[in-house]
mmCIF file of C-alpha atoms in Angstrom:
data_model
loop_
_atom_site.group_PDB
_atom_site.id
_atom_site.type_symbol
_atom_site.label_atom_id
_atom_site.label_comp_id
_atom_site.label_asym_id
_atom_site.label_seq_id
_atom_site.Cartn_x
_atom_site.Cartn_y
_atom_site.Cartn_z
ATOM 1 C CA UNK A 1 31.506 106.860 145.686
ATOM 2 C CA UNK A 2 29.835 105.523 143.291
ATOM 3 C CA UNK A 3 31.160 105.814 139.597
ATOM 4 C CA UNK A 4 30.054 106.944 136.157
ATOM 5 C CA UNK A 5 31.052 104.039 134.999
ATOM 6 C CA UNK A 6 31.558 100.037 135.458
ATOM 7 C CA UNK A 7 34.555 98.337 133.405
ATOM 8 C CA UNK A 8 37.195 95.877 134.439
ATOM 9 C CA UNK A 9 40.386 97.248 133.033
ATOM 10 C CA UNK A 10 40.956 100.786 132.950
ATOM 11 C CA UNK A 11 43.936 102.059 130.040
ATOM 12 C CA UNK A 12 45.267 105.303 130.835
ATOM 13 C CA UNK A 13 46.976 105.767 127.077
ATOM 14 C CA UNK A 14 46.397 105.548 124.046
ATOM 15 C CA UNK A 15 50.749 105.291 122.866
ATOM 16 C CA UNK A 16 52.603 102.298 122.051
ATOM 17 C CA UNK A 17 52.117 100.758 125.375
ATOM 18 C CA UNK A 18 48.584 101.793 125.721
ATOM 19 C CA UNK A 19 47.731 99.992 122.667
ATOM 20 C CA UNK A 20 49.356 96.972 123.068
ATOM 21 C CA UNK A 21 47.932 96.275 126.209
ATOM 22 C CA UNK A 22 44.851 96.441 124.291
ATOM 23 C CA UNK A 23 45.394 94.942 122.061
ATOM 24 C CA UNK A 24 46.393 92.164 124.702
ATOM 25 C CA UNK A 25 42.953 92.927 126.889
ATOM 26 C CA UNK A 26 40.562 92.470 123.547
ATOM 27 C CA UNK A 27 43.085 88.633 122.276
ATOM 28 C CA UNK A 28 41.910 87.803 125.772
ATOM 29 C CA UNK A 29 37.988 88.363 126.004
ATOM 30 C CA UNK A 30 37.538 92.020 127.342
ATOM 31 C CA UNK A 31 34.301 92.808 125.267
ATOM 32 C CA UNK A 32 34.719 96.016 124.723
ATOM 33 C CA UNK A 33 33.603 98.911 127.082
ATOM 34 C CA UNK A 34 32.275 97.143 129.816
ATOM 35 C CA UNK A 35 36.055 94.807 129.689
ATOM 36 C CA UNK A 36 38.148 98.149 129.217
ATOM 37 C CA UNK A 37 38.450 101.122 128.446
ATOM 38 C CA UNK A 38 41.060 103.488 127.151
ATOM 39 C CA UNK A 39 41.518 106.969 128.267
ATOM 40 C CA UNK A 40 43.147 109.397 126.345
ATOM 41 C CA UNK A 41 44.088 113.305 126.806
ATOM 42 C CA UNK A 42 45.734 113.753 123.356
ATOM 43 C CA UNK A 43 43.061 114.927 120.450
ATOM 44 C CA UNK A 44 43.851 112.530 117.731
ATOM 45 C CA UNK A 45 46.148 109.216 117.368
ATOM 46 C CA UNK A 46 49.839 108.982 118.234
ATOM 47 C CA UNK A 47 50.029 108.945 121.591
ATOM 48 C CA UNK A 48 53.325 111.450 122.163
ATOM 49 C CA UNK A 49 55.032 110.858 118.197
ATOM 50 C CA UNK A 50 51.601 113.323 116.847
ATOM 51 C CA UNK A 51 53.830 116.662 119.275
ATOM 52 C CA UNK A 52 57.675 115.676 117.838
ATOM 53 C CA UNK A 53 58.561 119.089 115.274
ATOM 54 C CA UNK A 54 58.539 118.441 111.459
ATOM 55 C CA UNK A 55 61.166 118.324 110.412
ATOM 56 C CA UNK A 56 61.849 114.748 112.629
ATOM 57 C CA UNK A 57 61.273 113.032 109.632
ATOM 58 C CA UNK A 58 61.408 108.686 109.916
ATOM 59 C CA UNK A 59 64.826 108.706 108.411
ATOM 60 C CA UNK A 60 65.655 110.089 111.265
ATOM 61 C CA UNK A 61 64.215 108.575 113.571
ATOM 62 C CA UNK A 62 66.044 105.089 115.414
ATOM 63 C CA UNK A 63 62.831 102.826 114.979
ATOM 64 C CA UNK A 64 59.049 102.028 115.701
ATOM 65 C CA UNK A 65 58.375 99.074 116.544
ATOM 66 C CA UNK A 66 55.787 97.061 115.182
ATOM 67 C CA UNK A 67 52.232 96.683 117.609
ATOM 68 C CA UNK A 68 51.281 93.289 118.196
ATOM 69 C CA UNK A 69 49.234 91.998 115.048
ATOM 70 C CA UNK A 70 49.803 94.658 112.787
ATOM 71 C CA UNK A 71 53.220 96.003 110.837
ATOM 72 C CA UNK A 72 54.013 99.307 110.859
ATOM 73 C CA UNK A 73 55.505 98.624 106.881
ATOM 74 C CA UNK A 74 57.417 101.211 105.259
ATOM 75 C CA UNK A 75 56.644 104.360 105.285
ATOM 76 C CA UNK A 76 58.547 106.667 103.043
ATOM 77 C CA UNK A 77 61.292 108.005 105.252
ATOM 78 C CA UNK A 78 61.062 111.769 103.915
ATOM 79 C CA UNK A 79 57.038 111.383 106.244
ATOM 80 C CA UNK A 80 57.105 113.402 109.435
ATOM 81 C CA UNK A 81 57.043 111.100 111.774
ATOM 82 C CA UNK A 82 54.227 112.877 114.236
ATOM 83 C CA UNK A 83 52.215 111.377 110.666
ATOM 84 C CA UNK A 84 53.519 109.044 109.507
ATOM 85 C CA UNK A 85 52.919 107.248 113.186
ATOM 86 C CA UNK A 86 49.623 109.362 113.844
ATOM 87 C CA UNK A 87 48.274 107.965 110.794
ATOM 88 C CA UNK A 88 49.389 103.959 112.131
ATOM 89 C CA UNK A 89 48.186 104.122 115.267
ATOM 90 C CA UNK A 90 44.896 106.067 113.931
ATOM 91 C CA UNK A 91 44.465 102.266 111.190
ATOM 92 C CA UNK A 92 45.765 100.200 114.785
ATOM 93 C CA UNK A 93 43.082 101.569 116.725
ATOM 94 C CA UNK A 94 40.626 101.083 114.086
ATOM 95 C CA UNK A 95 41.113 97.429 112.483
ATOM 96 C CA UNK A 96 40.955 96.270 116.381
ATOM 97 C CA UNK A 97 37.825 97.979 117.391
ATOM 98 C CA UNK A 98 39.686 99.273 120.528
ATOM 99 C CA UNK A 99 37.506 101.815 122.906
ATOM 100 C CA UNK A 100 39.884 104.778 123.126
ATOM 101 C CA UNK A 101 37.818 107.349 124.444
ATOM 102 C CA UNK A 102 39.343 110.950 123.391
ATOM 103 C CA UNK A 103 40.207 113.625 124.890
ATOM 104 C CA UNK A 104 40.420 112.561 128.697
ATOM 105 C CA UNK A 105 42.590 113.770 130.850
ATOM 106 C CA UNK A 106 43.111 111.662 134.046
ATOM 107 C CA UNK A 107 43.173 113.426 137.012
ATOM 108 C CA UNK A 108 43.265 111.187 139.624
ATOM 109 C CA UNK A 109 43.610 107.442 140.171
ATOM 110 C CA UNK A 110 42.594 105.984 143.631
ATOM 111 C CA UNK A 111 41.551 103.517 145.722
ATOM 112 C CA UNK A 112 37.700 102.537 146.850
ATOM 113 C CA UNK A 113 36.699 98.570 148.653
ATOM 114 C CA UNK A 114 37.750 96.270 145.597
ATOM 115 C CA UNK A 115 37.902 98.697 142.854
ATOM 116 C CA UNK A 116 40.520 101.632 141.095
ATOM 117 C CA UNK A 117 38.964 104.688 140.461
ATOM 118 C CA UNK A 118 39.962 106.354 138.337
ATOM 119 C CA UNK A 119 38.473 110.097 137.622
ATOM 120 C CA UNK A 120 38.858 113.018 135.354
ATOM 121 C CA UNK A 121 36.926 116.007 135.163
ATOM 122 C CA UNK A 122 33.675 115.074 134.610
ATOM 123 C CA UNK A 123 33.609 111.609 134.742
ATOM 124 C CA UNK A 124 35.035 108.224 137.086
ATOM 125 C CA UNK A 125 36.153 104.635 135.810
ATOM 126 C CA UNK A 126 35.691 101.793 138.342
ATOM 127 C CA UNK A 127 37.137 99.423 137.924
ATOM 128 C CA UNK A 128 38.776 96.101 139.051
ATOM 129 C CA UNK A 129 43.006 96.221 137.383
ATOM 130 C CA UNK A 130 44.253 99.688 136.067
ATOM 131 C CA UNK A 131 47.169 100.044 133.517
ATOM 132 C CA UNK A 132 48.715 103.432 133.446
ATOM 133 C CA UNK A 133 50.673 104.125 130.237
ATOM 134 C CA UNK A 134 51.022 107.581 130.006
ATOM 135 C CA UNK A 135 54.595 107.356 129.168
ATOM 136 C CA UNK A 136 56.667 110.807 129.368
ATOM 137 C CA UNK A 137 56.242 113.633 127.668
ATOM 138 C CA UNK A 138 54.174 115.569 129.152
ATOM 139 C CA UNK A 139 56.759 116.368 131.897
ATOM 140 C CA UNK A 140 58.978 117.812 130.377
ATOM 141 C CA UNK A 141 62.462 118.288 132.651
ATOM 142 C CA UNK A 142 64.305 121.613 132.724
ATOM 143 C CA UNK A 143 66.902 121.283 135.512
ATOM 144 C CA UNK A 144 68.229 124.117 137.239
ATOM 145 C CA UNK A 145 71.360 126.598 137.559
ATOM 146 C CA UNK A 146 72.096 129.909 139.096
ATOM 147 C CA UNK A 147 71.402 132.754 137.702
ATOM 148 C CA UNK A 148 68.857 130.608 135.108
ATOM 149 C CA UNK A 149 65.981 133.337 135.881
ATOM 150 C CA UNK A 150 68.663 136.018 135.603
ATOM 151 C CA UNK A 151 68.144 135.392 131.724
ATOM 152 C CA UNK A 152 67.428 137.482 128.903
ATOM 153 C CA UNK A 153 66.654 135.144 126.350
ATOM 154 C CA UNK A 154 64.581 132.258 125.677
ATOM 155 C CA UNK A 155 65.330 129.064 127.131
ATOM 156 C CA UNK A 156 63.248 126.822 124.990
ATOM 157 C CA UNK A 157 62.757 122.665 125.308
ATOM 158 C CA UNK A 158 62.413 120.257 123.174
ATOM 159 C CA UNK A 159 58.516 119.926 124.118
ATOM 160 C CA UNK A 160 58.388 123.363 122.679
ATOM 161 C CA UNK A 161 59.926 123.199 119.371
ATOM 162 C CA UNK A 162 58.570 123.354 115.979
ATOM 163 C CA UNK A 163 61.426 124.689 114.250
ATOM 164 C CA UNK A 164 64.597 126.348 112.829
ATOM 165 C CA UNK A 165 62.984 129.478 112.291
ATOM 166 C CA UNK A 166 62.832 131.105 116.293
ATOM 167 C CA UNK A 167 66.927 130.046 116.110
ATOM 168 C CA UNK A 168 67.665 131.455 112.540
ATOM 169 C CA UNK A 169 70.767 134.638 113.208
ATOM 170 C CA UNK A 170 70.981 134.363 116.524
ATOM 171 C CA UNK A 171 74.180 132.316 119.318
ATOM 172 C CA UNK A 172 72.603 129.001 120.571
ATOM 173 C CA UNK A 173 74.070 127.198 123.630
ATOM 174 C CA UNK A 174 72.101 123.288 123.228
ATOM 175 C CA UNK A 175 72.144 120.809 126.549
ATOM 176 C CA UNK A 176 71.698 117.440 126.430
ATOM 177 C CA UNK A 177 73.251 113.883 126.048
ATOM 178 C CA UNK A 178 70.666 112.732 123.865
ATOM 179 C CA UNK A 179 69.602 111.373 120.528
ATOM 180 C CA UNK A 180 67.328 114.457 119.862
ATOM 181 C CA UNK A 181 70.193 116.714 120.917
ATOM 182 C CA UNK A 182 72.411 115.690 118.512
ATOM 183 C CA UNK A 183 69.737 115.609 115.887
ATOM 184 C CA UNK A 184 68.287 119.711 117.009
ATOM 185 C CA UNK A 185 72.546 120.619 117.238
ATOM 186 C CA UNK A 186 72.426 119.694 114.058
ATOM 187 C CA UNK A 187 69.413 121.156 112.086
ATOM 188 C CA UNK A 188 69.986 124.519 113.611
ATOM 189 C CA UNK A 189 74.234 124.560 113.232
ATOM 190 C CA UNK A 190 73.419 126.052 109.019
ATOM 191 C CA UNK A 191 71.756 128.152 110.465
ATOM 192 C CA UNK A 192 72.290 130.016 113.817
ATOM 193 C CA UNK A 193 74.718 133.148 114.499
ATOM 194 C CA UNK A 194 76.815 130.289 116.454
ATOM 195 C CA UNK A 195 76.388 126.509 118.504
ATOM 196 C CA UNK A 196 78.067 125.191 121.787
ATOM 197 C CA UNK A 197 76.675 122.473 122.873
ATOM 198 C CA UNK A 198 76.980 121.374 125.891
ATOM 199 C CA UNK A 199 76.417 117.697 128.039
ATOM 200 C CA UNK A 200 77.210 117.152 131.947
ATOM 201 C CA UNK A 201 78.861 113.014 130.234
ATOM 202 C CA UNK A 202 80.673 112.863 127.947
ATOM 203 C CA UNK A 203 79.456 111.330 124.788
ATOM 204 C CA UNK A 204 79.546 108.143 124.071
ATOM 205 C CA UNK A 205 79.284 107.026 120.196
ATOM 206 C CA UNK A 206 77.782 103.712 118.358
ATOM 207 C CA UNK A 207 79.198 102.666 114.853
ATOM 208 C CA UNK A 208 76.114 100.297 114.896
ATOM 209 C CA UNK A 209 73.042 100.353 113.450
ATOM 210 C CA UNK A 210 70.413 100.554 115.949
ATOM 211 C CA UNK A 211 68.959 97.574 116.618
ATOM 212 C CA UNK A 212 66.468 95.428 118.478
ATOM 213 C CA UNK A 213 70.048 93.803 120.286
ATOM 214 C CA UNK A 214 70.630 97.031 121.284
ATOM 215 C CA UNK A 215 67.134 98.094 122.109
ATOM 216 C CA UNK A 216 66.919 94.976 124.831
ATOM 217 C CA UNK A 217 70.140 95.939 126.361
ATOM 218 C CA UNK A 218 69.157 99.030 126.478
ATOM 219 C CA UNK A 219 65.971 98.220 128.414
ATOM 220 C CA UNK A 220 67.872 95.410 131.165
ATOM 221 C CA UNK A 221 69.204 98.400 132.166
ATOM 222 C CA UNK A 222 66.414 100.846 133.410
ATOM 223 C CA UNK A 223 64.538 97.775 134.301
ATOM 224 C CA UNK A 224 67.610 96.636 137.617
ATOM 225 C CA UNK A 225 66.550 100.998 138.701
ATOM 226 C CA UNK A 226 62.264 100.402 138.751
ATOM 227 C CA UNK A 227 62.660 96.918 140.270
ATOM 228 C CA UNK A 228 65.381 98.871 143.350
ATOM 229 C CA UNK A 229 62.056 100.714 143.507
ATOM 230 C CA UNK A 230 64.873 103.888 142.617
ATOM 231 C CA UNK A 231 63.422 106.531 140.308
ATOM 232 C CA UNK A 232 63.750 105.150 136.127
ATOM 233 C CA UNK A 233 66.465 107.252 134.528
ATOM 234 C CA UNK A 234 65.133 107.267 131.267
ATOM 235 C CA UNK A 235 65.847 105.279 128.165
ATOM 236 C CA UNK A 236 67.334 107.876 126.264
ATOM 237 C CA UNK A 237 69.118 108.474 129.592
ATOM 238 C CA UNK A 238 71.487 104.864 128.672
ATOM 239 C CA UNK A 239 71.230 104.560 125.424
ATOM 240 C CA UNK A 240 74.995 105.420 123.623
ATOM 241 C CA UNK A 241 74.368 107.451 120.451
ATOM 242 C CA UNK A 242 74.837 105.932 116.724
ATOM 243 C CA UNK A 243 76.988 107.928 114.466
ATOM 244 C CA UNK A 244 74.412 107.498 111.146
ATOM 245 C CA UNK A 245 76.140 109.130 107.919
ATOM 246 C CA UNK A 246 74.480 112.956 109.273
ATOM 247 C CA UNK A 247 76.947 112.247 113.087
ATOM 248 C CA UNK A 248 80.242 111.314 111.081
ATOM 249 C CA UNK A 249 79.991 115.132 109.683
ATOM 250 C CA UNK A 250 78.501 117.017 112.170
ATOM 251 C CA UNK A 251 81.663 114.858 113.534
ATOM 252 C CA UNK A 252 84.651 115.963 111.285
ATOM 253 C CA UNK A 253 82.665 120.239 110.780
ATOM 254 C CA UNK A 254 83.146 120.254 114.698
ATOM 255 C CA UNK A 255 79.095 121.246 115.280
ATOM 256 C CA UNK A 256 79.505 118.206 118.029
ATOM 257 C CA UNK A 257 81.819 118.965 119.630
ATOM 258 C CA UNK A 258 81.066 118.818 122.991
ATOM 259 C CA UNK A 259 81.729 120.515 125.754
ATOM 260 C CA UNK A 260 81.225 119.754 130.273
ATOM 261 C CA UNK A 261 78.552 121.550 131.092
ATOM 262 C CA UNK A 262 79.033 125.419 132.578
ATOM 263 C CA UNK A 263 78.499 126.683 135.974
ATOM 264 C CA UNK A 264 76.283 129.219 135.647
ATOM 265 C CA UNK A 265 73.713 131.177 133.340
ATOM 266 C CA UNK A 266 73.825 134.737 133.019
ATOM 267 C CA UNK A 267 72.064 137.709 131.419
ATOM 268 C CA UNK A 268 73.779 137.132 127.941
ATOM 269 C CA UNK A 269 75.348 133.694 128.522
ATOM 270 C CA UNK A 270 76.993 130.984 130.651
ATOM 271 C CA UNK A 271 79.820 130.463 132.594
ATOM 272 C CA UNK A 272 82.017 127.385 133.070
ATOM 273 C CA UNK A 273 83.700 126.827 136.498
ATOM 274 C CA UNK A 274 86.880 128.671 134.472
ATOM 275 C CA UNK A 275 85.117 131.725 133.989
ATOM 276 C CA UNK A 276 85.287 130.773 130.637
ATOM 277 C CA UNK A 277 81.716 133.048 129.656
ATOM 278 C CA UNK A 278 79.897 131.631 126.176
ATOM 279 C CA UNK A 279 76.786 134.436 125.033
ATOM 280 C CA UNK A 280 73.825 133.443 124.237
ATOM 281 C CA UNK A 281 70.574 134.102 122.767
ATOM 282 C CA UNK A 282 68.365 131.458 123.180
ATOM 283 C CA UNK A 283 69.366 128.535 124.721
ATOM 284 C CA UNK A 284 67.583 124.769 124.871
ATOM 285 C CA UNK A 285 67.064 121.994 127.465
ATOM 286 C CA UNK A 286 67.149 118.906 125.091
ATOM 287 C CA UNK A 287 67.614 117.220 128.752
ATOM 288 C CA UNK A 288 64.596 114.862 128.499
ATOM 289 C CA UNK A 289 61.341 113.891 130.983
ATOM 290 C CA UNK A 290 59.896 112.110 133.869
ATOM 291 C CA UNK A 291 57.510 109.859 133.671
ATOM 292 C CA UNK A 292 53.936 111.144 133.759
ATOM 293 C CA UNK A 293 52.232 109.608 137.088
ATOM 294 C CA UNK A 294 51.459 112.746 138.926
ATOM 295 C CA UNK A 295 47.347 111.369 138.286
ATOM 296 C CA UNK A 296 48.842 108.111 141.079
ATOM 297 C CA UNK A 297 49.324 110.173 143.496
ATOM 298 C CA UNK A 298 46.888 109.614 146.473
ATOM 299 C CA UNK A 299 48.274 105.959 145.743
ATOM 300 C CA UNK A 300 50.317 107.231 147.700
ATOM 301 C CA UNK A 301 53.129 104.569 146.113
ATOM 302 C CA UNK A 302 56.293 106.449 146.215
ATOM 303 C CA UNK A 303 59.270 104.205 148.364
ATOM 304 C CA UNK A 304 62.144 104.804 150.210
ATOM 305 C CA UNK A 305 63.910 105.405 146.996
ATOM 306 C CA UNK A 306 62.472 107.998 145.795
ATOM 307 C CA UNK A 307 60.956 105.816 142.927
ATOM 308 C CA UNK A 308 58.101 103.051 142.615
ATOM 309 C CA UNK A 309 59.341 99.701 143.703
ATOM 310 C CA UNK A 310 58.418 96.944 140.563
ATOM 311 C CA UNK A 311 57.846 93.532 140.018
ATOM 312 C CA UNK A 312 57.840 93.466 135.571
ATOM 313 C CA UNK A 313 54.853 96.326 135.212
ATOM 314 C CA UNK A 314 53.041 95.537 138.572
ATOM 315 C CA UNK A 315 52.901 97.652 141.075
ATOM 316 C CA UNK A 316 55.160 95.829 144.192
ATOM 317 C CA UNK A 317 52.518 98.006 146.793
ATOM 318 C CA UNK A 318 49.423 97.886 145.047
ATOM 319 C CA UNK A 319 49.398 94.878 142.929
ATOM 320 C CA UNK A 320 46.102 96.197 140.947
ATOM 321 C CA UNK A 321 48.080 98.530 139.011
ATOM 322 C CA UNK A 322 50.807 98.115 136.270
ATOM 323 C CA UNK A 323 52.082 100.393 135.288
ATOM 324 C CA UNK A 324 53.686 100.493 131.234
ATOM 325 C CA UNK A 325 55.203 102.979 129.363
ATOM 326 C CA UNK A 326 57.541 103.449 132.475
ATOM 327 C CA UNK A 327 61.328 103.236 133.259
ATOM 328 C CA UNK A 328 61.965 100.051 130.483
ATOM 329 C CA UNK A 329 59.099 100.245 128.884
ATOM 330 C CA UNK A 330 59.335 103.467 128.022
ATOM 331 C CA UNK A 331 60.042 103.404 124.487
ATOM 332 C CA UNK A 332 58.807 101.264 121.513
ATOM 333 C CA UNK A 333 61.448 98.525 122.154
ATOM 334 C CA UNK A 334 59.871 97.595 125.923
ATOM 335 C CA UNK A 335 55.990 98.651 125.311
ATOM 336 C CA UNK A 336 54.967 95.978 123.438
ATOM 337 C CA UNK A 337 55.837 93.066 126.106
ATOM 338 C CA UNK A 338 55.244 95.180 128.304
ATOM 339 C CA UNK A 339 50.622 95.238 126.995
ATOM 340 C CA UNK A 340 51.499 91.529 127.167
ATOM 341 C CA UNK A 341 53.060 91.105 129.715
ATOM 342 C CA UNK A 342 50.348 93.570 132.617
ATOM 343 C CA UNK A 343 47.410 91.658 130.595
ATOM 344 C CA UNK A 344 48.423 88.793 130.977
ATOM 345 C CA UNK A 345 49.728 89.261 135.187
ATOM 346 C CA UNK A 346 45.042 90.570 134.601
ATOM 347 C CA UNK A 347 43.999 87.611 133.994
ATOM 348 C CA UNK A 348 45.030 85.716 136.550
ATOM 349 C CA UNK A 349 44.404 88.127 138.997
ATOM 350 C CA UNK A 350 40.601 88.782 137.708
ATOM 351 C CA UNK A 351 40.805 85.460 137.672
ATOM 352 C CA UNK A 352 39.759 84.698 133.558
#
């Protein structure tokens, strides 16, 4: 099969990890278009950040680490993160003249002789190496509980959250133990009729502010799993919850009074194992995301453990493929380093 385009490296995704990889490819001498291309399915710059809910302003964000070579600066703390980060990513793409093509939905990556074939619905790219940086936003995780299909109210995932409007005056059950669950619970509670927070494990609160050292500690925990070929836990799942002044107020007010996970869902609410019933109009699933790697299925990379065995960013079973924004690099703190590491190994692989 002759591909529509021939490149040395194809990068899939233009979030933090993909842009970091593109920057290092440029610095390594890969010429635009013939040397490498970045394929992004977003309609504009910003990666997954462009889809964040409008009320997530910069003062509520853990931190956006600088992309290599350009400072994010000090954004307005009241500016929506979707706007601030998208503007920054767009400025970055223009400054470094990165060959980002959008919107391009990559459907598959397959192997053909000495090339990997990256295919969308309309075009194909033959590449000597591929960096997949597709993150997790496109794969919201919806856990199943008995009776879920009988619920007469609304079920919403954080990926679909747009604001407090539909929660006004409603009885709301928020499911999930991450930072998003906490942020949305605090936002919804003043407007809802009632809220109930449930998690599988008790939250671990951390008084010190989020820092780069804290981030490295989190990344190391996730890295160990992917080296063993296990499905990665999200970085958020192993991050303790920071006690900000807003969180402290929520704890004091009883809004963040955590309850264990319910056993089943009824048409009108949720029920615990001891028979306790909580009426609900809306269940908000703040249950995180899974790696968006369906396009890699033709390569058959999953091992007995259910995950993809990794050595750093390199896929052990397919050395021409690197995953950034997967497992330990699925965060701003890990993405920059992952992009650099992937490009260093690809240079070695291609003899550059």
